[in-house]
């Protein structure tokens, strides 16, 4: 066994032991622990947990690679995913926390006084979270596959077993504190290599300030090779695709059930706002570093790997070729590897960076542990969202309202295990790259929950009929566009499958408004309750008056 393997394995096993210890120590004993962590999480720690929940395998493993391949066009991912937090923090999170709900479907059921709306919302939650979790399990397969030098499919199955055990055991309480630890592991693992690379290449330890010079040099290298410049806009897609993707990711962030659920774990509206502010800070640390990662990795590959003799390539290339995620082909037959003969999967850029930059075995192990933390933390939050949609919203609210806490916890845990197994099976042969699969989940959230929640909180005239029609039309339009663009080559203005949410959102807003106006308005009690959501906790709105509570 080589030293690199033993070091990586030791670091990953040590972090796993920590996560499982935290999950067991904070085991959910009541349903409020299982779904909302007893509503007692301090904002700064909730911000870290949101960060870990948010920074999935797509962010950690896939995003720098996506930017490296797409150049300027990849920035839509960064602007969309960070901008969405501002939308969520100011537009929805405090109001949803004041509602006192456990889940997004429960809020929708209570706001519109409709069990039908609750069931449709629960089904949408399961579709979104299931799609998203395929990307996470696929990501864990990449990491485990590289670590054990086995096929990524077998790595995925190992990830399925690990995730099912600790998500089912700890519930939201266990997952919240596990995510705090996972955030610390993943952010350290992400920043250490990029800081060292910056020192190596530019002599400056601050990659955020130094990578601009490298982007300029990449432009010169591209011109020499006759390629489109790395920073030239809209080379890989249309301007409309860029804007549609950015909107889809932004609105999808504000409508993702597993992210919104994190805001239910704090005690007040003010704490919900502060959670969002801390989360934005913690998320920005990674997102500001991704373009630097992309630039440095591309620069090293273009200057130190491309142009080498194929017989003398660095040792790391062989281990990645074995995983099937890197292809080296001497198509020109000159024995020298040209830039266009190197085919790199987006999903290995961050994982391979410590080896590309020769940063040593400890850093390689640390990055592997960080990538696993990213995949596990998000998968945990997603599985709790699937579990609560079924066990709380459908089983308890609809099928068996007299169920005991013990029965509800049991159903919740069984749901997690089944959902993980199904998602794992799909992840064995994923339908796209990790960032692409995750973008589909955002598109569905944009076409369903974003319009439903914005109108539900800010338009008192929205009624159950409008909401149900909006959810169904938004879901149908988004899914139809994803399938038509992905498998039929159909596009409007060059907008591909990842930007489908923009059409779903337009259709859902229009349907919701038209149907609501064409049918009976909600009762005065519901309209007062909607206005009441906008006031701080100590104020109550009733019959056109605002009352201060003692």
Short mmCIF file of C-alpha atoms in Angstrom, two decimals:
data_model
loop_
_atom_site.label_atom_id
_atom_site.label_comp_id
_atom_site.label_asym_id
_atom_site.label_seq_id
_atom_site.Cartn_x
_atom_site.Cartn_y
_atom_site.Cartn_z
CA UNK A 1 0.00 0.00 0.00
CA UNK A 2 1.38 3.44 -0.83
CA UNK A 3 1.80 6.20 1.73
CA UNK A 4 -0.62 8.52 -0.09
CA UNK A 5 -3.44 5.98 0.17
CA UNK A 6 -2.80 5.33 3.89
CA UNK A 7 -2.61 9.07 4.70
CA UNK A 8 -5.81 9.90 2.76
CA UNK A 9 -7.65 6.96 4.32
CA UNK A 10 -6.51 7.90 7.85
CA UNK A 11 -7.68 11.52 7.46
CA UNK A 12 -11.05 10.47 5.97
CA UNK A 13 -11.64 7.81 8.66
CA UNK A 14 -10.74 10.30 11.42
CA UNK A 15 -13.26 12.83 10.07
CA UNK A 16 -15.91 10.10 9.65
CA UNK A 17 -15.40 9.02 13.26
CA UNK A 18 -15.90 12.65 14.33
CA UNK A 19 -19.14 13.00 12.29
CA UNK A 20 -20.60 9.74 13.60
CA UNK A 21 -19.65 10.63 17.21
CA UNK A 22 -21.39 14.04 16.85
CA UNK A 23 -24.49 12.43 15.26
CA UNK A 24 -24.73 9.83 18.06
CA UNK A 25 -24.07 12.40 20.82
CA UNK A 26 -26.83 14.66 19.41
CA UNK A 27 -29.23 11.83 18.57
CA UNK A 28 -32.79 13.08 17.95
CA UNK A 29 -35.05 11.98 20.79
CA UNK A 30 -38.14 13.99 19.79
CA UNK A 31 -39.68 14.92 16.44
CA UNK A 32 -38.73 18.61 16.89
CA UNK A 33 -35.09 17.48 17.28
CA UNK A 34 -35.39 15.29 14.18
CA UNK A 35 -36.87 17.97 11.89
CA UNK A 36 -35.84 21.40 13.29
CA UNK A 37 -33.07 20.60 15.85
CA UNK A 38 -35.34 21.77 18.69
CA UNK A 39 -35.23 25.33 17.20
CA UNK A 40 -32.23 26.13 19.41
CA UNK A 41 -29.27 26.56 17.02
CA UNK A 42 -27.28 29.85 17.46
CA UNK A 43 -27.12 31.95 14.23
CA UNK A 44 -23.31 31.69 13.70
CA UNK A 45 -23.38 27.89 13.93
CA UNK A 46 -26.53 27.75 11.83
CA UNK A 47 -24.64 29.89 9.27
CA UNK A 48 -21.87 27.25 9.21
CA UNK A 49 -24.44 24.45 8.91
CA UNK A 50 -26.17 26.32 6.03
CA UNK A 51 -22.73 26.72 4.42
CA UNK A 52 -22.04 22.98 4.65
CA UNK A 53 -25.59 22.10 3.59
CA UNK A 54 -25.16 24.44 0.67
CA UNK A 55 -21.60 23.70 -0.43
CA UNK A 56 -22.31 20.36 -1.93
CA UNK A 57 -20.15 18.07 -4.01
CA UNK A 58 -21.17 20.34 -6.93
CA UNK A 59 -19.56 23.37 -5.27
CA UNK A 60 -16.54 21.62 -3.79
CA UNK A 61 -15.71 19.11 -6.52
CA UNK A 62 -17.45 20.43 -9.62
CA UNK A 63 -17.50 24.23 -9.65
CA UNK A 64 -13.80 25.06 -10.15
CA UNK A 65 -13.73 22.46 -12.94
CA UNK A 66 -16.83 23.94 -14.55
CA UNK A 67 -15.24 27.43 -14.48
CA UNK A 68 -11.98 25.99 -15.85
CA UNK A 69 -13.84 24.47 -18.80
CA UNK A 70 -16.33 27.31 -19.42
CA UNK A 71 -14.17 30.32 -18.49
CA UNK A 72 -16.27 33.50 -18.20
CA UNK A 73 -19.51 31.61 -18.86
CA UNK A 74 -18.94 29.53 -15.70
CA UNK A 75 -19.29 32.68 -13.56
CA UNK A 76 -23.10 32.36 -13.86
CA UNK A 77 -22.80 29.55 -11.27
CA UNK A 78 -20.99 31.79 -8.78
CA UNK A 79 -23.27 34.83 -9.24
CA UNK A 80 -26.43 32.72 -9.19
CA UNK A 81 -25.57 30.62 -6.16
CA UNK A 82 -24.37 33.53 -4.00
CA UNK A 83 -27.04 36.02 -5.17
CA UNK A 84 -29.75 33.52 -4.27
CA UNK A 85 -28.80 33.78 -0.60
CA UNK A 86 -29.56 37.50 -0.59
CA UNK A 87 -32.99 36.77 -2.10
CA UNK A 88 -33.66 34.07 0.50
CA UNK A 89 -32.34 36.03 3.49
CA UNK A 90 -34.33 39.20 2.80
CA UNK A 91 -37.35 37.99 0.85
CA UNK A 92 -38.43 34.72 2.48
CA UNK A 93 -36.41 33.27 5.39
CA UNK A 94 -37.59 35.53 8.29
CA UNK A 95 -41.25 35.33 7.20
CA UNK A 96 -41.12 31.55 6.86
CA UNK A 97 -39.52 31.28 10.31
CA UNK A 98 -42.29 33.40 11.83
CA UNK A 99 -44.89 31.00 10.39
CA UNK A 100 -43.65 28.36 12.88
CA UNK A 101 -43.75 25.54 10.31
CA UNK A 102 -41.43 22.50 10.33
CA UNK A 103 -41.19 22.21 6.53
CA UNK A 104 -41.94 24.12 3.30
CA UNK A 105 -44.95 21.88 2.40
CA UNK A 106 -46.36 22.42 5.91
CA UNK A 107 -46.10 26.21 5.44
CA UNK A 108 -47.89 25.92 2.07
CA UNK A 109 -50.62 23.65 3.54
CA UNK A 110 -51.23 26.04 6.45
CA UNK A 111 -50.98 29.28 4.43
CA UNK A 112 -53.50 28.07 1.81
CA UNK A 113 -55.57 25.84 4.17
CA UNK A 114 -55.34 23.00 1.65
CA UNK A 115 -54.25 19.38 2.09
CA UNK A 116 -54.05 19.02 -1.71
CA UNK A 117 -51.52 21.88 -1.84
CA UNK A 118 -49.57 20.26 1.02
CA UNK A 119 -49.38 16.88 -0.79
CA UNK A 120 -48.29 18.45 -4.12
CA UNK A 121 -45.66 20.54 -2.27
CA UNK A 122 -44.41 17.39 -0.48
CA UNK A 123 -44.10 15.55 -3.82
CA UNK A 124 -42.21 18.54 -5.33
CA UNK A 125 -39.86 18.52 -2.29
CA UNK A 126 -39.12 14.82 -2.85
CA UNK A 127 -38.48 15.30 -6.61
CA UNK A 128 -36.12 18.29 -6.03
CA UNK A 129 -34.22 16.69 -3.13
CA UNK A 130 -33.98 13.33 -4.89
CA UNK A 131 -32.54 14.92 -8.07
CA UNK A 132 -30.06 16.92 -5.99
CA UNK A 133 -28.98 13.88 -3.93
CA UNK A 134 -28.06 11.96 -7.12
CA UNK A 135 -25.35 14.61 -7.68
CA UNK A 136 -24.04 14.21 -4.11
CA UNK A 137 -23.85 10.42 -4.26
CA UNK A 138 -22.16 10.66 -7.66
CA UNK A 139 -19.64 13.05 -6.03
CA UNK A 140 -18.91 10.67 -3.15
CA UNK A 141 -18.28 7.99 -5.81
CA UNK A 142 -15.61 10.20 -7.47
CA UNK A 143 -13.79 10.68 -4.12
CA UNK A 144 -14.00 7.07 -2.89
CA UNK A 145 -13.17 5.76 -6.38
CA UNK A 146 -9.96 7.85 -6.50
CA UNK A 147 -9.00 6.99 -2.92
CA UNK A 148 -9.24 3.22 -3.35
CA UNK A 149 -8.33 3.37 -7.07
CA UNK A 150 -11.56 1.51 -7.84
CA UNK A 151 -14.39 2.22 -10.27
CA UNK A 152 -16.40 5.32 -9.28
CA UNK A 153 -19.61 3.17 -9.32
CA UNK A 154 -18.35 1.00 -6.44
CA UNK A 155 -17.31 4.18 -4.62
CA UNK A 156 -20.89 5.45 -4.98
CA UNK A 157 -22.31 2.34 -3.28
CA UNK A 158 -19.91 2.78 -0.33
CA UNK A 159 -21.09 6.42 -0.05
CA UNK A 160 -24.74 5.28 -0.04
CA UNK A 161 -24.18 3.04 2.99
CA UNK A 162 -22.33 5.74 4.97
CA UNK A 163 -24.90 8.47 4.27
CA UNK A 164 -27.92 6.26 5.02
CA UNK A 165 -26.49 5.31 8.46
CA UNK A 166 -25.65 8.74 9.83
CA UNK A 167 -28.57 10.70 8.31
CA UNK A 168 -31.13 8.20 9.63
CA UNK A 169 -29.58 8.15 13.08
CA UNK A 170 -29.10 11.80 14.01
CA UNK A 171 -31.98 13.57 12.27
CA UNK A 172 -31.76 17.38 11.92
CA UNK A 173 -30.20 17.85 15.37
CA UNK A 174 -27.37 15.39 14.68
CA UNK A 175 -26.96 16.65 11.12
CA UNK A 176 -26.80 20.33 12.19
CA UNK A 177 -23.82 19.82 14.52
CA UNK A 178 -22.21 17.34 12.11
CA UNK A 179 -22.52 20.00 9.38
CA UNK A 180 -20.71 22.57 11.56
CA UNK A 181 -17.75 20.14 11.78
CA UNK A 182 -18.04 19.33 8.06
CA UNK A 183 -17.97 23.03 7.14
CA UNK A 184 -14.70 23.52 9.04
CA UNK A 185 -13.17 20.43 7.37
CA UNK A 186 -14.31 21.35 3.85
CA UNK A 187 -13.31 25.04 3.98
CA UNK A 188 -9.83 24.27 5.34
CA UNK A 189 -9.46 21.52 2.71
CA UNK A 190 -10.54 23.92 -0.06
CA UNK A 191 -8.39 26.91 0.96
CA UNK A 192 -5.09 25.17 1.83
CA UNK A 193 -4.29 23.97 -1.76
CA UNK A 194 -5.31 27.23 -3.44
CA UNK A 195 -3.16 29.28 -1.01
CA UNK A 196 -0.14 27.01 -1.65
CA UNK A 197 -0.70 27.13 -5.42
CA UNK A 198 -0.85 30.92 -5.27
CA UNK A 199 2.47 30.97 -3.37
CA UNK A 200 4.03 28.53 -5.86
CA UNK A 201 2.94 30.36 -9.00
CA UNK A 202 2.85 34.04 -7.98
CA UNK A 203 4.74 34.25 -4.66
CA UNK A 204 1.61 35.79 -3.08
CA UNK A 205 -0.29 33.74 -0.44
CA UNK A 206 -3.59 35.52 -1.21
CA UNK A 207 -5.08 33.80 -4.30
CA UNK A 208 -8.01 36.25 -4.46
CA UNK A 209 -5.57 39.09 -5.23
CA UNK A 210 -3.03 37.20 -7.32
CA UNK A 211 -5.02 35.13 -9.80
CA UNK A 212 -5.89 38.11 -12.04
CA UNK A 213 -2.32 38.10 -13.43
CA UNK A 214 -2.60 34.39 -14.22
CA UNK A 215 -5.92 34.93 -16.07
CA UNK A 216 -4.07 37.45 -18.28
CA UNK A 217 -1.32 34.89 -19.00
CA UNK A 218 -3.98 32.26 -19.82
CA UNK A 219 -5.37 34.66 -22.43
CA UNK A 220 -1.90 34.86 -24.06
CA UNK A 221 -1.52 31.04 -24.01
CA UNK A 222 -4.99 30.66 -25.59
CA UNK A 223 -4.10 33.11 -28.36
CA UNK A 224 -0.86 31.19 -29.09
CA UNK A 225 -2.84 27.94 -29.39
CA UNK A 226 -5.56 29.58 -31.50
CA UNK A 227 -8.25 28.96 -28.83
CA UNK A 228 -10.99 31.37 -27.79
CA UNK A 229 -9.69 33.42 -24.86
CA UNK A 230 -10.35 32.02 -21.38
CA UNK A 231 -12.10 35.21 -20.24
CA UNK A 232 -14.02 35.95 -23.48
CA UNK A 233 -17.75 36.11 -22.61
CA UNK A 234 -20.49 33.92 -24.13
CA UNK A 235 -18.10 31.63 -26.04
CA UNK A 236 -19.65 28.41 -24.69
CA UNK A 237 -23.30 29.52 -24.80
CA UNK A 238 -25.56 32.45 -25.60
CA UNK A 239 -26.01 35.56 -23.47
CA UNK A 240 -29.58 34.36 -22.81
CA UNK A 241 -28.30 31.02 -21.49
CA UNK A 242 -25.95 32.87 -19.12
CA UNK A 243 -28.81 35.04 -17.78
CA UNK A 244 -31.29 32.12 -17.62
CA UNK A 245 -28.81 29.93 -15.72
CA UNK A 246 -28.00 32.75 -13.30
CA UNK A 247 -31.71 33.42 -12.62
CA UNK A 248 -32.46 29.69 -12.27
CA UNK A 249 -29.70 29.21 -9.68
CA UNK A 250 -30.65 32.41 -7.82
CA UNK A 251 -34.39 31.74 -7.61
CA UNK A 252 -33.77 28.02 -7.05
CA UNK A 253 -31.63 28.84 -4.01
CA UNK A 254 -34.53 30.82 -2.55
CA UNK A 255 -36.88 27.87 -3.18
CA UNK A 256 -34.78 24.87 -2.11
CA UNK A 257 -36.66 23.00 0.66
CA UNK A 258 -33.56 21.58 2.40
CA UNK A 259 -31.93 25.05 2.60
CA UNK A 260 -35.12 26.78 3.81
CA UNK A 261 -35.48 24.06 6.49
CA UNK A 262 -32.23 25.33 8.05
CA UNK A 263 -33.91 28.67 8.83
CA UNK A 264 -36.58 26.81 10.84
CA UNK A 265 -33.89 25.62 13.31
CA UNK A 266 -33.33 29.07 14.90
CA UNK A 267 -35.41 30.71 17.61
CA UNK A 268 -36.52 34.04 16.05
CA UNK A 269 -36.94 36.04 12.80
CA UNK A 270 -33.88 38.12 13.74
CA UNK A 271 -31.82 34.94 14.21
CA UNK A 272 -33.03 33.75 10.77
CA UNK A 273 -31.70 36.97 9.18
CA UNK A 274 -28.35 36.68 11.00
CA UNK A 275 -28.09 33.02 9.97
CA UNK A 276 -28.38 34.15 6.35
CA UNK A 277 -25.73 36.85 6.83
CA UNK A 278 -23.24 34.42 8.44
CA UNK A 279 -24.00 31.81 5.76
CA UNK A 280 -23.22 34.32 2.98
CA UNK A 281 -19.84 35.08 4.58
CA UNK A 282 -18.95 31.38 5.01
CA UNK A 283 -20.11 30.54 1.47
CA UNK A 284 -18.22 33.48 -0.06
CA UNK A 285 -14.92 32.04 1.26
CA UNK A 286 -15.33 29.07 -1.08
CA UNK A 287 -17.01 30.85 -3.98
CA UNK A 288 -14.40 33.60 -4.22
CA UNK A 289 -11.71 30.90 -4.29
CA UNK A 290 -13.21 28.75 -7.09
CA UNK A 291 -12.18 31.06 -10.00
CA UNK A 292 -8.62 31.17 -8.56
CA UNK A 293 -8.57 27.36 -8.39
CA UNK A 294 -9.73 27.16 -12.00
CA UNK A 295 -7.12 29.65 -13.26
CA UNK A 296 -4.17 28.13 -11.35
CA UNK A 297 -5.02 24.52 -12.32
CA UNK A 298 -5.47 25.44 -15.99
CA UNK A 299 -2.19 27.40 -15.96
CA UNK A 300 -0.21 24.46 -14.47
CA UNK A 301 -1.82 22.00 -16.92
CA UNK A 302 -1.11 24.27 -19.92
CA UNK A 303 2.48 25.08 -18.94
CA UNK A 304 3.74 21.93 -17.18
CA UNK A 305 1.66 18.99 -18.50
CA UNK A 306 0.70 19.97 -22.07
CA UNK A 307 3.84 19.87 -24.20
CA UNK A 308 5.38 16.99 -22.20
CA UNK A 309 6.39 13.68 -23.75
CA UNK A 310 3.57 11.17 -23.24
CA UNK A 311 6.07 8.60 -21.93
CA UNK A 312 7.22 11.06 -19.24
CA UNK A 313 3.87 12.31 -17.88
CA UNK A 314 3.63 12.82 -14.08
CA UNK A 315 2.58 9.78 -12.00
CA UNK A 316 -0.72 11.40 -10.95
CA UNK A 317 -2.06 11.20 -14.52
CA UNK A 318 -2.05 7.37 -14.42
CA UNK A 319 -4.13 7.15 -11.22
CA UNK A 320 -6.75 9.52 -12.66
CA UNK A 321 -6.79 7.71 -16.02
CA UNK A 322 -7.64 4.54 -14.01
CA UNK A 323 -10.81 6.19 -12.63
CA UNK A 324 -12.01 6.90 -16.19
CA UNK A 325 -12.23 10.67 -15.50
CA UNK A 326 -9.04 11.67 -17.36
CA UNK A 327 -8.19 10.71 -20.94
CA UNK A 328 -4.81 11.19 -22.61
CA UNK A 329 -4.65 10.49 -26.36
CA UNK A 330 -1.74 11.09 -28.75
CA UNK A 331 -3.98 11.79 -31.77
CA UNK A 332 -1.19 13.63 -33.66
CA UNK A 333 1.19 10.64 -33.18
CA UNK A 334 4.18 12.87 -32.30
CA UNK A 335 4.65 11.38 -28.79
CA UNK A 336 4.00 14.79 -27.20
CA UNK A 337 0.81 15.62 -25.30
CA UNK A 338 -0.91 18.66 -26.85
CA UNK A 339 -3.46 20.72 -24.86
CA UNK A 340 -6.32 19.53 -27.10
CA UNK A 341 -5.30 15.87 -26.52
CA UNK A 342 -5.93 16.14 -22.78
CA UNK A 343 -9.56 15.40 -21.88
CA UNK A 344 -10.39 16.26 -18.25
CA UNK A 345 -13.75 15.66 -16.55
CA UNK A 346 -14.98 18.80 -14.74
CA UNK A 347 -15.37 16.78 -11.58
CA UNK A 348 -11.68 15.99 -10.99
CA UNK A 349 -10.09 19.47 -11.12
CA UNK A 350 -10.25 20.19 -7.36
CA UNK A 351 -9.56 16.56 -6.41
CA UNK A 352 -6.49 16.36 -8.66
CA UNK A 353 -5.13 19.84 -7.86
CA UNK A 354 -2.90 18.81 -4.89
CA UNK A 355 -1.30 16.18 -7.15
CA UNK A 356 -1.08 18.52 -10.18
CA UNK A 357 0.68 21.14 -8.00
CA UNK A 358 2.71 18.48 -6.10
CA UNK A 359 1.51 19.69 -2.68
CA UNK A 360 2.27 16.50 -0.74
CA UNK A 361 0.29 13.59 0.61
CA UNK A 362 -1.24 15.32 3.64
CA UNK A 363 -2.91 17.96 1.44
CA UNK A 364 -4.15 15.24 -0.97
CA UNK A 365 -5.76 13.43 2.01
CA UNK A 366 -7.19 16.68 3.38
CA UNK A 367 -8.85 17.53 0.05
CA UNK A 368 -10.34 14.02 -0.18
CA UNK A 369 -11.76 14.45 3.36
CA UNK A 370 -13.12 17.92 2.43
CA UNK A 371 -14.83 16.57 -0.70
CA UNK A 372 -16.44 13.77 1.32
CA UNK A 373 -17.56 16.33 3.94
CA UNK A 374 -19.18 18.40 1.16
CA UNK A 375 -21.02 15.42 -0.35
CA UNK A 376 -22.10 13.99 3.02
CA UNK A 377 -23.29 17.28 4.57
CA UNK A 378 -25.55 18.19 1.65
CA UNK A 379 -26.81 14.62 1.23
CA UNK A 380 -27.74 14.61 4.92
CA UNK A 381 -29.82 17.80 4.58
CA UNK A 382 -31.48 16.54 1.39
CA UNK A 383 -32.45 13.23 2.97
CA UNK A 384 -33.97 15.00 5.98
CA UNK A 385 -36.02 17.08 3.49
CA UNK A 386 -37.25 13.90 1.71
CA UNK A 387 -37.93 12.22 5.06
CA UNK A 388 -39.89 15.19 6.47
CA UNK A 389 -41.88 15.55 3.21
CA UNK A 390 -43.10 11.97 3.57
CA UNK A 391 -43.05 11.21 7.30
CA UNK A 392 -44.22 14.63 8.56
CA UNK A 393 -46.21 16.18 5.71
CA UNK A 394 -47.88 13.10 4.22
CA UNK A 395 -47.80 10.34 6.92
CA UNK A 396 -48.47 12.53 9.99
CA UNK A 397 -50.43 15.46 8.54
CA UNK A 398 -52.64 13.42 6.14
CA UNK A 399 -52.52 9.64 6.69
CA UNK A 400 -52.13 9.22 10.46
CA UNK A 401 -52.58 12.43 12.52
CA UNK A 402 -52.65 10.42 15.78
CA UNK A 403 -49.20 8.84 15.17
CA UNK A 404 -46.90 8.87 18.21
CA UNK A 405 -43.45 10.51 18.19
CA UNK A 406 -41.88 7.04 18.13
CA UNK A 407 -43.88 6.00 15.03
CA UNK A 408 -43.06 9.24 13.21
CA UNK A 409 -39.32 8.89 13.91
CA UNK A 410 -39.39 5.28 12.70
CA UNK A 411 -41.18 6.23 9.43
CA UNK A 412 -38.73 9.15 8.99
CA UNK A 413 -35.70 6.87 9.33
CA UNK A 414 -37.09 4.18 6.99
CA UNK A 415 -37.83 6.89 4.37
CA UNK A 416 -34.18 8.08 4.55
CA UNK A 417 -32.80 4.57 3.95
CA UNK A 418 -35.12 3.89 0.97
CA UNK A 419 -34.47 7.32 -0.62
CA UNK A 420 -30.68 6.87 -0.28
CA UNK A 421 -30.77 3.44 -1.94
CA UNK A 422 -32.86 4.69 -4.88
CA UNK A 423 -30.71 7.81 -5.40
CA UNK A 424 -27.61 5.60 -5.20
CA UNK A 425 -28.92 3.33 -7.97
CA UNK A 426 -29.47 6.33 -10.31
CA UNK A 427 -26.05 7.76 -9.32
CA UNK A 428 -24.35 4.57 -10.55
CA UNK A 429 -24.92 5.83 -14.08
CA UNK A 430 -25.55 9.58 -13.59
CA UNK A 431 -27.43 11.35 -16.41
CA UNK A 432 -24.93 14.25 -16.45
CA UNK A 433 -21.98 15.98 -14.71
CA UNK A 434 -22.48 16.81 -11.01
CA UNK A 435 -23.04 20.55 -11.58
CA UNK A 436 -25.54 19.79 -14.38
CA UNK A 437 -27.63 17.38 -12.25
CA UNK A 438 -27.65 19.90 -9.40
CA UNK A 439 -28.70 22.69 -11.81
CA UNK A 440 -31.77 20.57 -12.73
CA UNK A 441 -32.80 20.46 -9.05
CA UNK A 442 -32.51 24.27 -8.94
CA UNK A 443 -34.55 24.59 -12.14
CA UNK A 444 -37.38 22.52 -10.58
CA UNK A 445 -37.25 24.60 -7.36
CA UNK A 446 -37.37 27.80 -9.49
CA UNK A 447 -40.43 26.59 -11.40
CA UNK A 448 -42.34 25.37 -8.32
CA UNK A 449 -41.45 26.72 -4.86
CA UNK A 450 -39.99 30.12 -5.73
CA UNK A 451 -43.25 31.48 -7.25
CA UNK A 452 -45.38 29.67 -4.62
CA UNK A 453 -43.42 31.11 -1.65
CA UNK A 454 -42.98 34.64 -3.03
CA UNK A 455 -46.72 34.96 -3.77
CA UNK A 456 -47.66 33.06 -0.59
CA UNK A 457 -45.72 35.51 1.61
CA UNK A 458 -46.11 38.79 -0.30
CA UNK A 459 -49.51 38.60 -2.05
CA UNK A 460 -52.46 38.09 0.29
CA UNK A 461 -54.83 37.53 -2.68
CA UNK A 462 -53.04 34.28 -3.69
CA UNK A 463 -55.40 31.36 -3.00
CA UNK A 464 -55.22 27.54 -2.93
CA UNK A 465 -56.58 27.07 -6.47
CA UNK A 466 -53.96 29.46 -7.89
CA UNK A 467 -51.17 27.86 -5.91
CA UNK A 468 -52.07 24.27 -6.95
CA UNK A 469 -52.37 25.26 -10.62
CA UNK A 470 -49.07 27.22 -10.40
CA UNK A 471 -47.16 24.32 -8.81
CA UNK A 472 -48.43 21.78 -11.37
CA UNK A 473 -47.88 24.02 -14.42
CA UNK A 474 -44.43 25.16 -13.18
CA UNK A 475 -43.34 21.56 -12.54
CA UNK A 476 -44.66 20.34 -15.92
CA UNK A 477 -43.06 23.20 -17.92
CA UNK A 478 -39.67 22.87 -16.17
CA UNK A 479 -39.44 19.07 -16.51
CA UNK A 480 -40.64 19.18 -20.14
CA UNK A 481 -38.01 21.78 -21.05
CA UNK A 482 -35.20 19.86 -19.28
CA UNK A 483 -36.07 16.65 -21.17
CA UNK A 484 -36.66 18.42 -24.52
CA UNK A 485 -33.35 20.35 -24.28
CA UNK A 486 -31.27 17.45 -22.93
CA UNK A 487 -32.56 14.63 -25.12
CA UNK A 488 -34.27 16.39 -28.05
CA UNK A 489 -31.88 19.29 -28.68
CA UNK A 490 -34.78 21.80 -28.35
CA UNK A 491 -33.82 25.31 -27.18
CA UNK A 492 -35.33 28.80 -27.06
CA UNK A 493 -32.79 31.65 -27.52
CA UNK A 494 -30.02 29.09 -26.98
CA UNK A 495 -31.18 28.35 -23.41
CA UNK A 496 -30.25 24.72 -22.61
CA UNK A 497 -31.53 22.31 -19.92
CA UNK A 498 -29.72 24.03 -17.00
CA UNK A 499 -31.62 27.29 -17.62
CA UNK A 500 -35.07 25.61 -17.77
CA UNK A 501 -36.22 27.21 -14.49
CA UNK A 502 -36.78 30.59 -16.12
CA UNK A 503 -39.63 29.16 -18.24
CA UNK A 504 -41.09 27.22 -15.30
CA UNK A 505 -41.07 30.35 -13.10
CA UNK A 506 -42.77 32.56 -15.74
CA UNK A 507 -45.45 29.89 -16.31
CA UNK A 508 -45.99 29.33 -12.57
CA UNK A 509 -46.23 33.06 -11.66
CA UNK A 510 -48.65 33.70 -14.54
CA UNK A 511 -50.82 30.65 -13.74
CA UNK A 512 -50.91 31.37 -10.01
CA UNK A 513 -51.94 35.01 -10.52
CA UNK A 514 -54.52 34.36 -13.27
CA UNK A 515 -56.22 31.44 -11.47
CA UNK A 516 -56.19 33.27 -8.08
CA UNK A 517 -57.85 36.34 -9.63
CA UNK A 518 -60.41 34.20 -11.47
CA UNK A 519 -61.48 32.36 -8.28
CA UNK A 520 -62.72 33.31 -4.82
CA UNK A 521 -60.27 35.29 -2.63
CA UNK A 522 -58.94 33.70 0.60
CA UNK A 523 -60.78 34.40 3.87
CA UNK A 524 -60.03 37.60 5.80
CA UNK A 525 -58.35 35.48 8.49
CA UNK A 526 -55.85 34.07 5.96
CA UNK A 527 -55.19 37.52 4.46
CA UNK A 528 -54.50 38.94 7.95
CA UNK A 529 -52.17 36.00 8.69
CA UNK A 530 -50.21 36.74 5.48
CA UNK A 531 -49.73 40.42 6.41
CA UNK A 532 -48.81 39.35 9.97
CA UNK A 533 -45.81 37.38 8.60
CA UNK A 534 -44.15 40.66 7.60
CA UNK A 535 -44.05 42.12 11.13
CA UNK A 536 -41.46 41.26 13.82
CA UNK A 537 -42.41 38.60 16.42
CA UNK A 538 -43.48 41.14 19.04
CA UNK A 539 -46.09 42.64 16.67
CA UNK A 540 -49.41 41.12 15.52
CA UNK A 541 -51.55 42.33 12.62
CA UNK A 542 -55.31 41.86 12.97
CA UNK A 543 -58.37 43.58 11.42
CA UNK A 544 -56.26 46.33 9.86
CA UNK A 545 -54.49 47.18 13.16
CA UNK A 546 -50.98 46.36 14.43
CA UNK A 547 -50.76 45.32 18.10
CA UNK A 548 -47.59 45.21 20.23
CA UNK A 549 -47.27 42.10 22.41
CA UNK A 550 -45.92 42.30 25.95
#
